[in-house]
PDB file of C-alpha atoms in Angstrom:
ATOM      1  CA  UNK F   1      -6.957 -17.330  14.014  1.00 81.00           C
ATOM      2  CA  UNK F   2      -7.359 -16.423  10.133  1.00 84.00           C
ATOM      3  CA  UNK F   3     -11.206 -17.763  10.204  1.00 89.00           C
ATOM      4  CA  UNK F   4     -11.562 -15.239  13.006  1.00 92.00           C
ATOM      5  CA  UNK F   5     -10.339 -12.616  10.590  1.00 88.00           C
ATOM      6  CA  UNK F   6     -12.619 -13.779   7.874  1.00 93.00           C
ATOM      7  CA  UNK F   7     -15.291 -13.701   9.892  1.00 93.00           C
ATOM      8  CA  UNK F   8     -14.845 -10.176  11.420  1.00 93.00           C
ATOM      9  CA  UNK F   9     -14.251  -9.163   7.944  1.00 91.00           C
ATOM     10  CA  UNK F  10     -16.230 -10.351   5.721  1.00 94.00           C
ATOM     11  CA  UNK F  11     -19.224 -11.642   8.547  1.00 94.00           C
ATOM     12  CA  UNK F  12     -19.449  -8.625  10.919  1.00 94.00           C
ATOM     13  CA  UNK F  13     -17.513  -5.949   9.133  1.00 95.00           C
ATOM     14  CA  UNK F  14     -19.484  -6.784   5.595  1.00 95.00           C
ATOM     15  CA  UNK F  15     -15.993  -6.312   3.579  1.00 96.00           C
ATOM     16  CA  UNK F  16     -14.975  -8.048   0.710  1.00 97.00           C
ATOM     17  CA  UNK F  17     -11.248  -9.053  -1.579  1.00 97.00           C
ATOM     18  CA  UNK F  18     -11.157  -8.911  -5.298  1.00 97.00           C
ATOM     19  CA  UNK F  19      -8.472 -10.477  -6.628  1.00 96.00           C
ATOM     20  CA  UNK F  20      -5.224 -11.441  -4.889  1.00 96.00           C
ATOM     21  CA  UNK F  21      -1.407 -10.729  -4.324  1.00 96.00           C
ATOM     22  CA  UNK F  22       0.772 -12.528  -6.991  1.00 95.00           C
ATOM     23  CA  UNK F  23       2.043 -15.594  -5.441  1.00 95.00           C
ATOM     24  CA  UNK F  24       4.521 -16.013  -8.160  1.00 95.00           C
ATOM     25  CA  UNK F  25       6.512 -12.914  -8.133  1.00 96.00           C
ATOM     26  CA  UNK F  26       8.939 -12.894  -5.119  1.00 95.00           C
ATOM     27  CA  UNK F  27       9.626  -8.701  -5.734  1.00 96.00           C
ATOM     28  CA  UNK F  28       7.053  -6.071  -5.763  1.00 97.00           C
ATOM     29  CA  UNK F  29       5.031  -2.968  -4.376  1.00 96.00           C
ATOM     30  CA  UNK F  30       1.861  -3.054  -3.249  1.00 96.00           C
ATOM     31  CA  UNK F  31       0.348   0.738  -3.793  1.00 95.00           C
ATOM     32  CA  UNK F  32      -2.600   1.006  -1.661  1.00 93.00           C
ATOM     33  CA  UNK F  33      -5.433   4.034  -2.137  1.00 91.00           C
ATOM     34  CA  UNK F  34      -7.623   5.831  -1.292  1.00 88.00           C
ATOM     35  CA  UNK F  35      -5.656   6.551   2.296  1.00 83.00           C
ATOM     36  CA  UNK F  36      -8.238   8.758   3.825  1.00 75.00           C
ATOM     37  CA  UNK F  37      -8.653   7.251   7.439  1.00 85.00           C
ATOM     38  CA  UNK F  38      -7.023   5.046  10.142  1.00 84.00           C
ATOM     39  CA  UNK F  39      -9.012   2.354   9.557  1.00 90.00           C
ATOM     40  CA  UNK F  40      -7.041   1.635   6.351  1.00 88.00           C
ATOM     41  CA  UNK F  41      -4.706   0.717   8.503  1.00 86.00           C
ATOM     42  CA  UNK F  42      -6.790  -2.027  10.012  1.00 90.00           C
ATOM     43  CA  UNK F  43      -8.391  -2.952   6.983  1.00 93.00           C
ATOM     44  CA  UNK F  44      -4.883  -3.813   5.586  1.00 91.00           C
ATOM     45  CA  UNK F  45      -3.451  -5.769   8.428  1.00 88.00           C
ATOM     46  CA  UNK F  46      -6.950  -8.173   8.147  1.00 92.00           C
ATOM     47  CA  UNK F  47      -6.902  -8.264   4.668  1.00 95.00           C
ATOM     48  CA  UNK F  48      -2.589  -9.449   4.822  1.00 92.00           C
ATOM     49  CA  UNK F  49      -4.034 -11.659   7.247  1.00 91.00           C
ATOM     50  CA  UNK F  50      -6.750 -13.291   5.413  1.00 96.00           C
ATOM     51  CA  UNK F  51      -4.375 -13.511   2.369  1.00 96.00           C
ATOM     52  CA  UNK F  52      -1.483 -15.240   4.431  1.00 93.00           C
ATOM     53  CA  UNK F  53       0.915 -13.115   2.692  1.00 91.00           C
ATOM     54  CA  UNK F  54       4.236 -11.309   4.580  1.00 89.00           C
ATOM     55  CA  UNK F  55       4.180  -8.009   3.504  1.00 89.00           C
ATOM     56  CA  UNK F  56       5.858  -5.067   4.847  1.00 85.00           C
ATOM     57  CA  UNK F  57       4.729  -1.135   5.437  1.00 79.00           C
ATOM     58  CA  UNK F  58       6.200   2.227   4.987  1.00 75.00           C
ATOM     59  CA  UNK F  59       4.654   4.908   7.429  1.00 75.00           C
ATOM     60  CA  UNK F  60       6.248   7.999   9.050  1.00 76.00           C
ATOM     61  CA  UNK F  61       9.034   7.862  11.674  1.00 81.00           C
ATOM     62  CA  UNK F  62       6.998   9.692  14.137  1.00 86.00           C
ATOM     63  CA  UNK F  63       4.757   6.637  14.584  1.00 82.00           C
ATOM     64  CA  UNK F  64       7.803   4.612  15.376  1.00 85.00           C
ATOM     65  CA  UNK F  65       8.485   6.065  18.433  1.00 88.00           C
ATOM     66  CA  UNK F  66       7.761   4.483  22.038  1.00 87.00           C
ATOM     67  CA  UNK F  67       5.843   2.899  22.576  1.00 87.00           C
ATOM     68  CA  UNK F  68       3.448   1.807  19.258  1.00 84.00           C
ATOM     69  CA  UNK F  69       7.238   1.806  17.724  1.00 87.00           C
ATOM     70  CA  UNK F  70       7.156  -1.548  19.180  1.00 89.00           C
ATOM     71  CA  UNK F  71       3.646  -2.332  18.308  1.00 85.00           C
ATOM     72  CA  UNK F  72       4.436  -0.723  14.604  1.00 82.00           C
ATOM     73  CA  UNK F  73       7.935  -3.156  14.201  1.00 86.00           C
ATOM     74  CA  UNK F  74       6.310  -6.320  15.373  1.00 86.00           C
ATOM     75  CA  UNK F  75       3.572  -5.501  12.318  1.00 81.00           C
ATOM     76  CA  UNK F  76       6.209  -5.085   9.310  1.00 80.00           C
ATOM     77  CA  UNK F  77       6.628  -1.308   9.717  1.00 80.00           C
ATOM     78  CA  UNK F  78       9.527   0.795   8.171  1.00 78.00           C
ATOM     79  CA  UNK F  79      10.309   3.981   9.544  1.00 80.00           C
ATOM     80  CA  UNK F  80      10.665   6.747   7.048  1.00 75.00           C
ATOM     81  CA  UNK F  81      11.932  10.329   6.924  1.00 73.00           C
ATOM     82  CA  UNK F  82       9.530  12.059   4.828  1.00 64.00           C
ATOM     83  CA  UNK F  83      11.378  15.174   4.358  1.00 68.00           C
ATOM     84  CA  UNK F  84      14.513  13.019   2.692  1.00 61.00           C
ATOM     85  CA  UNK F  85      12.585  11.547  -0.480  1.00 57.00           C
ATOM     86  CA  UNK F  86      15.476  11.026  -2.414  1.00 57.00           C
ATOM     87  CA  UNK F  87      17.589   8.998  -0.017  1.00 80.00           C
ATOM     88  CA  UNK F  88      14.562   6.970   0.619  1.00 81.00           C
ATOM     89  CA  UNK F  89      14.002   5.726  -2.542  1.00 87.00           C
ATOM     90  CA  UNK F  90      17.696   4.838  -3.015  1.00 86.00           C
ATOM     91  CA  UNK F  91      17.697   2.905   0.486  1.00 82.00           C
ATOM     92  CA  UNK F  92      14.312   1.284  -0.293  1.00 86.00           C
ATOM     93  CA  UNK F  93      15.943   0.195  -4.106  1.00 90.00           C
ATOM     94  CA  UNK F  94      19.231  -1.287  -2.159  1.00 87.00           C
ATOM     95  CA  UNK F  95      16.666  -3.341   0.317  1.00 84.00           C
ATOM     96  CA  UNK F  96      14.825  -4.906  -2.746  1.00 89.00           C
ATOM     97  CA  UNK F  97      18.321  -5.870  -4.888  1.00 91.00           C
ATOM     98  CA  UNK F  98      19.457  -7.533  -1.335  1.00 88.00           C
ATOM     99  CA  UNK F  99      16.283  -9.438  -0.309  1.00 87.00           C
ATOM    100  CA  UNK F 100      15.509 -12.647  -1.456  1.00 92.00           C
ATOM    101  CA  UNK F 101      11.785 -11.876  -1.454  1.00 91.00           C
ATOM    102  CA  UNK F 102      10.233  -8.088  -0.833  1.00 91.00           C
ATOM    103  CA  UNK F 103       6.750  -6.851  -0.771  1.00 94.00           C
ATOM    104  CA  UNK F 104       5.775  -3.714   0.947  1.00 92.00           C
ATOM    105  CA  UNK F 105       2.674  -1.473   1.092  1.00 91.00           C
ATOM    106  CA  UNK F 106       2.859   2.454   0.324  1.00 89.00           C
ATOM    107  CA  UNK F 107       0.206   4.636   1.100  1.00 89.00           C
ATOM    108  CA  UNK F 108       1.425   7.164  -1.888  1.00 87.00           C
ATOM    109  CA  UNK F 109      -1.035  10.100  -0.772  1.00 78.00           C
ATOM    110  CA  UNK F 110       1.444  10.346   2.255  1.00 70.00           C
ATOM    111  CA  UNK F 111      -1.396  11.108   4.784  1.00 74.00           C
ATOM    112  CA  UNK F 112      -4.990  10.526   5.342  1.00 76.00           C
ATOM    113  CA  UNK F 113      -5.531  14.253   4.505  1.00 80.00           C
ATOM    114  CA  UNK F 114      -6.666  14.966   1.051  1.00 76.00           C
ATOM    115  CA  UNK F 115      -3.759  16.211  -0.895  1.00 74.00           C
ATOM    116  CA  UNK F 116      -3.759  17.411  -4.570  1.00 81.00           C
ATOM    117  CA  UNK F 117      -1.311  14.828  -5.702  1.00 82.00           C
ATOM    118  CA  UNK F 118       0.332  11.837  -4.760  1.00 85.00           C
ATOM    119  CA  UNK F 119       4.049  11.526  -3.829  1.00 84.00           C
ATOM    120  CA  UNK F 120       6.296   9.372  -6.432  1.00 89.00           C
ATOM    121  CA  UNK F 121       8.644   7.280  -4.687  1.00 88.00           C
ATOM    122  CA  UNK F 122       7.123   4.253  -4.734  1.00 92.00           C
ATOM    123  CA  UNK F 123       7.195   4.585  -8.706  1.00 95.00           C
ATOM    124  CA  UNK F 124      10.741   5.414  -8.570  1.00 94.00           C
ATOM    125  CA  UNK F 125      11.654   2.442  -6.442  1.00 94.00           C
ATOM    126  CA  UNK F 126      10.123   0.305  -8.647  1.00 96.00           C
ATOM    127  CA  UNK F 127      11.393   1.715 -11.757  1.00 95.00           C
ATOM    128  CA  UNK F 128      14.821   1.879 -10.558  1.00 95.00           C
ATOM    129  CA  UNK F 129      14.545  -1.298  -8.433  1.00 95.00           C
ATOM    130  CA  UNK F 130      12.688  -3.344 -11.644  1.00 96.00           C
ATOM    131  CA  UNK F 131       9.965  -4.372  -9.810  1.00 97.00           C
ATOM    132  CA  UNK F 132       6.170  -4.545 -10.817  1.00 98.00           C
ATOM    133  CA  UNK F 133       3.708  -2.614  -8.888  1.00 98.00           C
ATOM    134  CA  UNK F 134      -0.175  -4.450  -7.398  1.00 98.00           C
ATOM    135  CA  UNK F 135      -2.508  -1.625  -7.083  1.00 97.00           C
ATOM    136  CA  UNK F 136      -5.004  -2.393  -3.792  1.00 96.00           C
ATOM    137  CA  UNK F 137      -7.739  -0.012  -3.990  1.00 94.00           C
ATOM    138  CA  UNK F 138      -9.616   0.740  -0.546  1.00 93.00           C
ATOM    139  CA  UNK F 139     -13.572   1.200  -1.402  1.00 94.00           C
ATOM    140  CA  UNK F 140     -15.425   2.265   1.355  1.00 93.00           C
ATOM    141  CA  UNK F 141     -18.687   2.632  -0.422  1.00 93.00           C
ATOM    142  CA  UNK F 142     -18.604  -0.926  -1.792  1.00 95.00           C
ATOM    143  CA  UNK F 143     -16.965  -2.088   1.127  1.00 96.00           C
ATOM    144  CA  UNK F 144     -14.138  -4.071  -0.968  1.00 96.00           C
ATOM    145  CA  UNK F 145     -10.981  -4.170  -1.500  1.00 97.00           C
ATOM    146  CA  UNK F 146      -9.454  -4.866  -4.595  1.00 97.00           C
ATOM    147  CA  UNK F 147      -6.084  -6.053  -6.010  1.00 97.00           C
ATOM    148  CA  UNK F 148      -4.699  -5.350  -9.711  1.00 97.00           C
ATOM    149  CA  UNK F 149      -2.554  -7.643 -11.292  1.00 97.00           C
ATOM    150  CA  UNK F 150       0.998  -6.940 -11.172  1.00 98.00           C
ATOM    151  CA  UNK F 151       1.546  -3.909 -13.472  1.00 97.00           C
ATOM    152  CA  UNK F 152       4.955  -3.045 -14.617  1.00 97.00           C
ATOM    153  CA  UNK F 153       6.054   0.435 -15.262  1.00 97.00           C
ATOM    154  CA  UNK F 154       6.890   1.521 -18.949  1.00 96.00           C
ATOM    155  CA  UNK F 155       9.174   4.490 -17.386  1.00 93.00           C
ATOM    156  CA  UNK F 156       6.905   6.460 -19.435  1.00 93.00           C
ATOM    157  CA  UNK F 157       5.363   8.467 -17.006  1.00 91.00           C
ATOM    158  CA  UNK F 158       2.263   9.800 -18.970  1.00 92.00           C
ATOM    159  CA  UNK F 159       1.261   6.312 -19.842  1.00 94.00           C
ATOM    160  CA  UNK F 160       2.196   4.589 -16.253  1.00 95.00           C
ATOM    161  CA  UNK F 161       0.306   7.394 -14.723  1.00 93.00           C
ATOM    162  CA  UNK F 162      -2.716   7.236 -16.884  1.00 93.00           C
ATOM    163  CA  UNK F 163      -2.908   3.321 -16.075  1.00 95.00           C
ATOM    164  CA  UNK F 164      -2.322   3.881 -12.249  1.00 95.00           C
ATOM    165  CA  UNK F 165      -5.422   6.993 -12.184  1.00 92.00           C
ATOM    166  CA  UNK F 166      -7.586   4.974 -13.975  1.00 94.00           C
ATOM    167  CA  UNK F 167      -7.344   2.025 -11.938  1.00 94.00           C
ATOM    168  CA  UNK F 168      -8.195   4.117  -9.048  1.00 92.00           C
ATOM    169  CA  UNK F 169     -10.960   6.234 -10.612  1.00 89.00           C
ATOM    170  CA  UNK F 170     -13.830   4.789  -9.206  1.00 86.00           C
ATOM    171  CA  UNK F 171     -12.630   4.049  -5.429  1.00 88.00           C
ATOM    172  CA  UNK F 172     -14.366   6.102  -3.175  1.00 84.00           C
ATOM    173  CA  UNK F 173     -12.383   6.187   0.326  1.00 83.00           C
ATOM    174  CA  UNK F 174     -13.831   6.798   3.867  1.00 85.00           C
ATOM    175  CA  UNK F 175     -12.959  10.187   3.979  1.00 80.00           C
ATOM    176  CA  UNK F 176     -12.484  11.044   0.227  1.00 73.00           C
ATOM    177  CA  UNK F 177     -11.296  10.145  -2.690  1.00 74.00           C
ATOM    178  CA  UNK F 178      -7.528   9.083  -4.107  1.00 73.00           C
ATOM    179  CA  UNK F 179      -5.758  12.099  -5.231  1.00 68.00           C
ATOM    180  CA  UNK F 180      -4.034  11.693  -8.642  1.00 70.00           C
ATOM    181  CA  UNK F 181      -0.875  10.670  -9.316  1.00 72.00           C
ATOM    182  CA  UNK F 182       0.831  13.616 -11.486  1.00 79.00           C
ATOM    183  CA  UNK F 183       4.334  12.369 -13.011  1.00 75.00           C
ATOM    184  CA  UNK F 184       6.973  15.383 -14.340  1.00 66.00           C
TER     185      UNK F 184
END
């Protein structure tokens, strides 16, 4: 089944994958950007595919209802309450410290609609949960997607955020571009 995905991928769909996951790290979040279209979506679950790596998702409770809630579940999803950041982050941080092994994916724009900045609670999880972040950029015009290695946070927030908006710079998304990440 995975040369299927490799060859829809990278044959048909004329993607490619820079870089990989870290295989040695059992603990981190995978920040994925530009999210400007439902393809990402896609694009993710054949590029976790290709990879062979287990990796969760975070996406909005709505989606999670009957019956793609199924469909969503089955995939890795996690349900989350948007409205509640703060809760989330401290349930996400008590999931990581209890698992053996945790990777998720966080889209941090929140939405495939362009927004003016990014949400934070993937940084906070990993700051508070001590776990490196792997930046996957999404670049529609060069038709790649590429993985950082693991980067972990300073808890300065100028500096972290300077290193996380330049990685991203460059990535143009289907839609539009990543919106910054803006740290108080």
């Amino acid at each position: 089944m995975r040369n299927l995905y490799k060859f829809i991928f990278f044959k048909i769909f004329g993607w490619s994958i820079s870089g990989d996951v870290p295989r040695n790290i059992n603990k981190f979040i995978i920040i994925v950007a530009p999210h400007s279209s439902s393809i990402d979506f896609f694009v993710g679950l054949f590029v976790r595919s290709i990879l062979k790596f287990n990796c969760g998702f975070l996406a909005k409770k709505e989606l999670f209802n009957f019956p793609f809630g199924i469909l969503f579940r089955a995939l890795g999803g996690y349900p989350v309450d948007r409205k509640s950041s703060n809760k989330l982050v401290d349930q996400v941080v008590t999931i990581v410290k209890k698992e053996e092994r945790f990777a998720v994916a966080i889209a941090p724009e929140g939405t495939r609609k362009p927004v003016k900045k990014w949400k934070t609670g993937f940084y906070y999880i990993a700051l508070q949960a001590n776990i490196p972040l792997v930046m996957a950029s999404f670049d529609y015009e060069r038709k790649n997607v590429k993985f950082s290695e693991p980067f972990y946070l300073t808890g300065i927030t100028i500096t972290d955020a300077k290193a996380i908006n330049d990685y991203f710079k460059n990535t143009n998304g289907k839609n539009h571009n990543a919106a910054p990440l803006v740290l108080e």
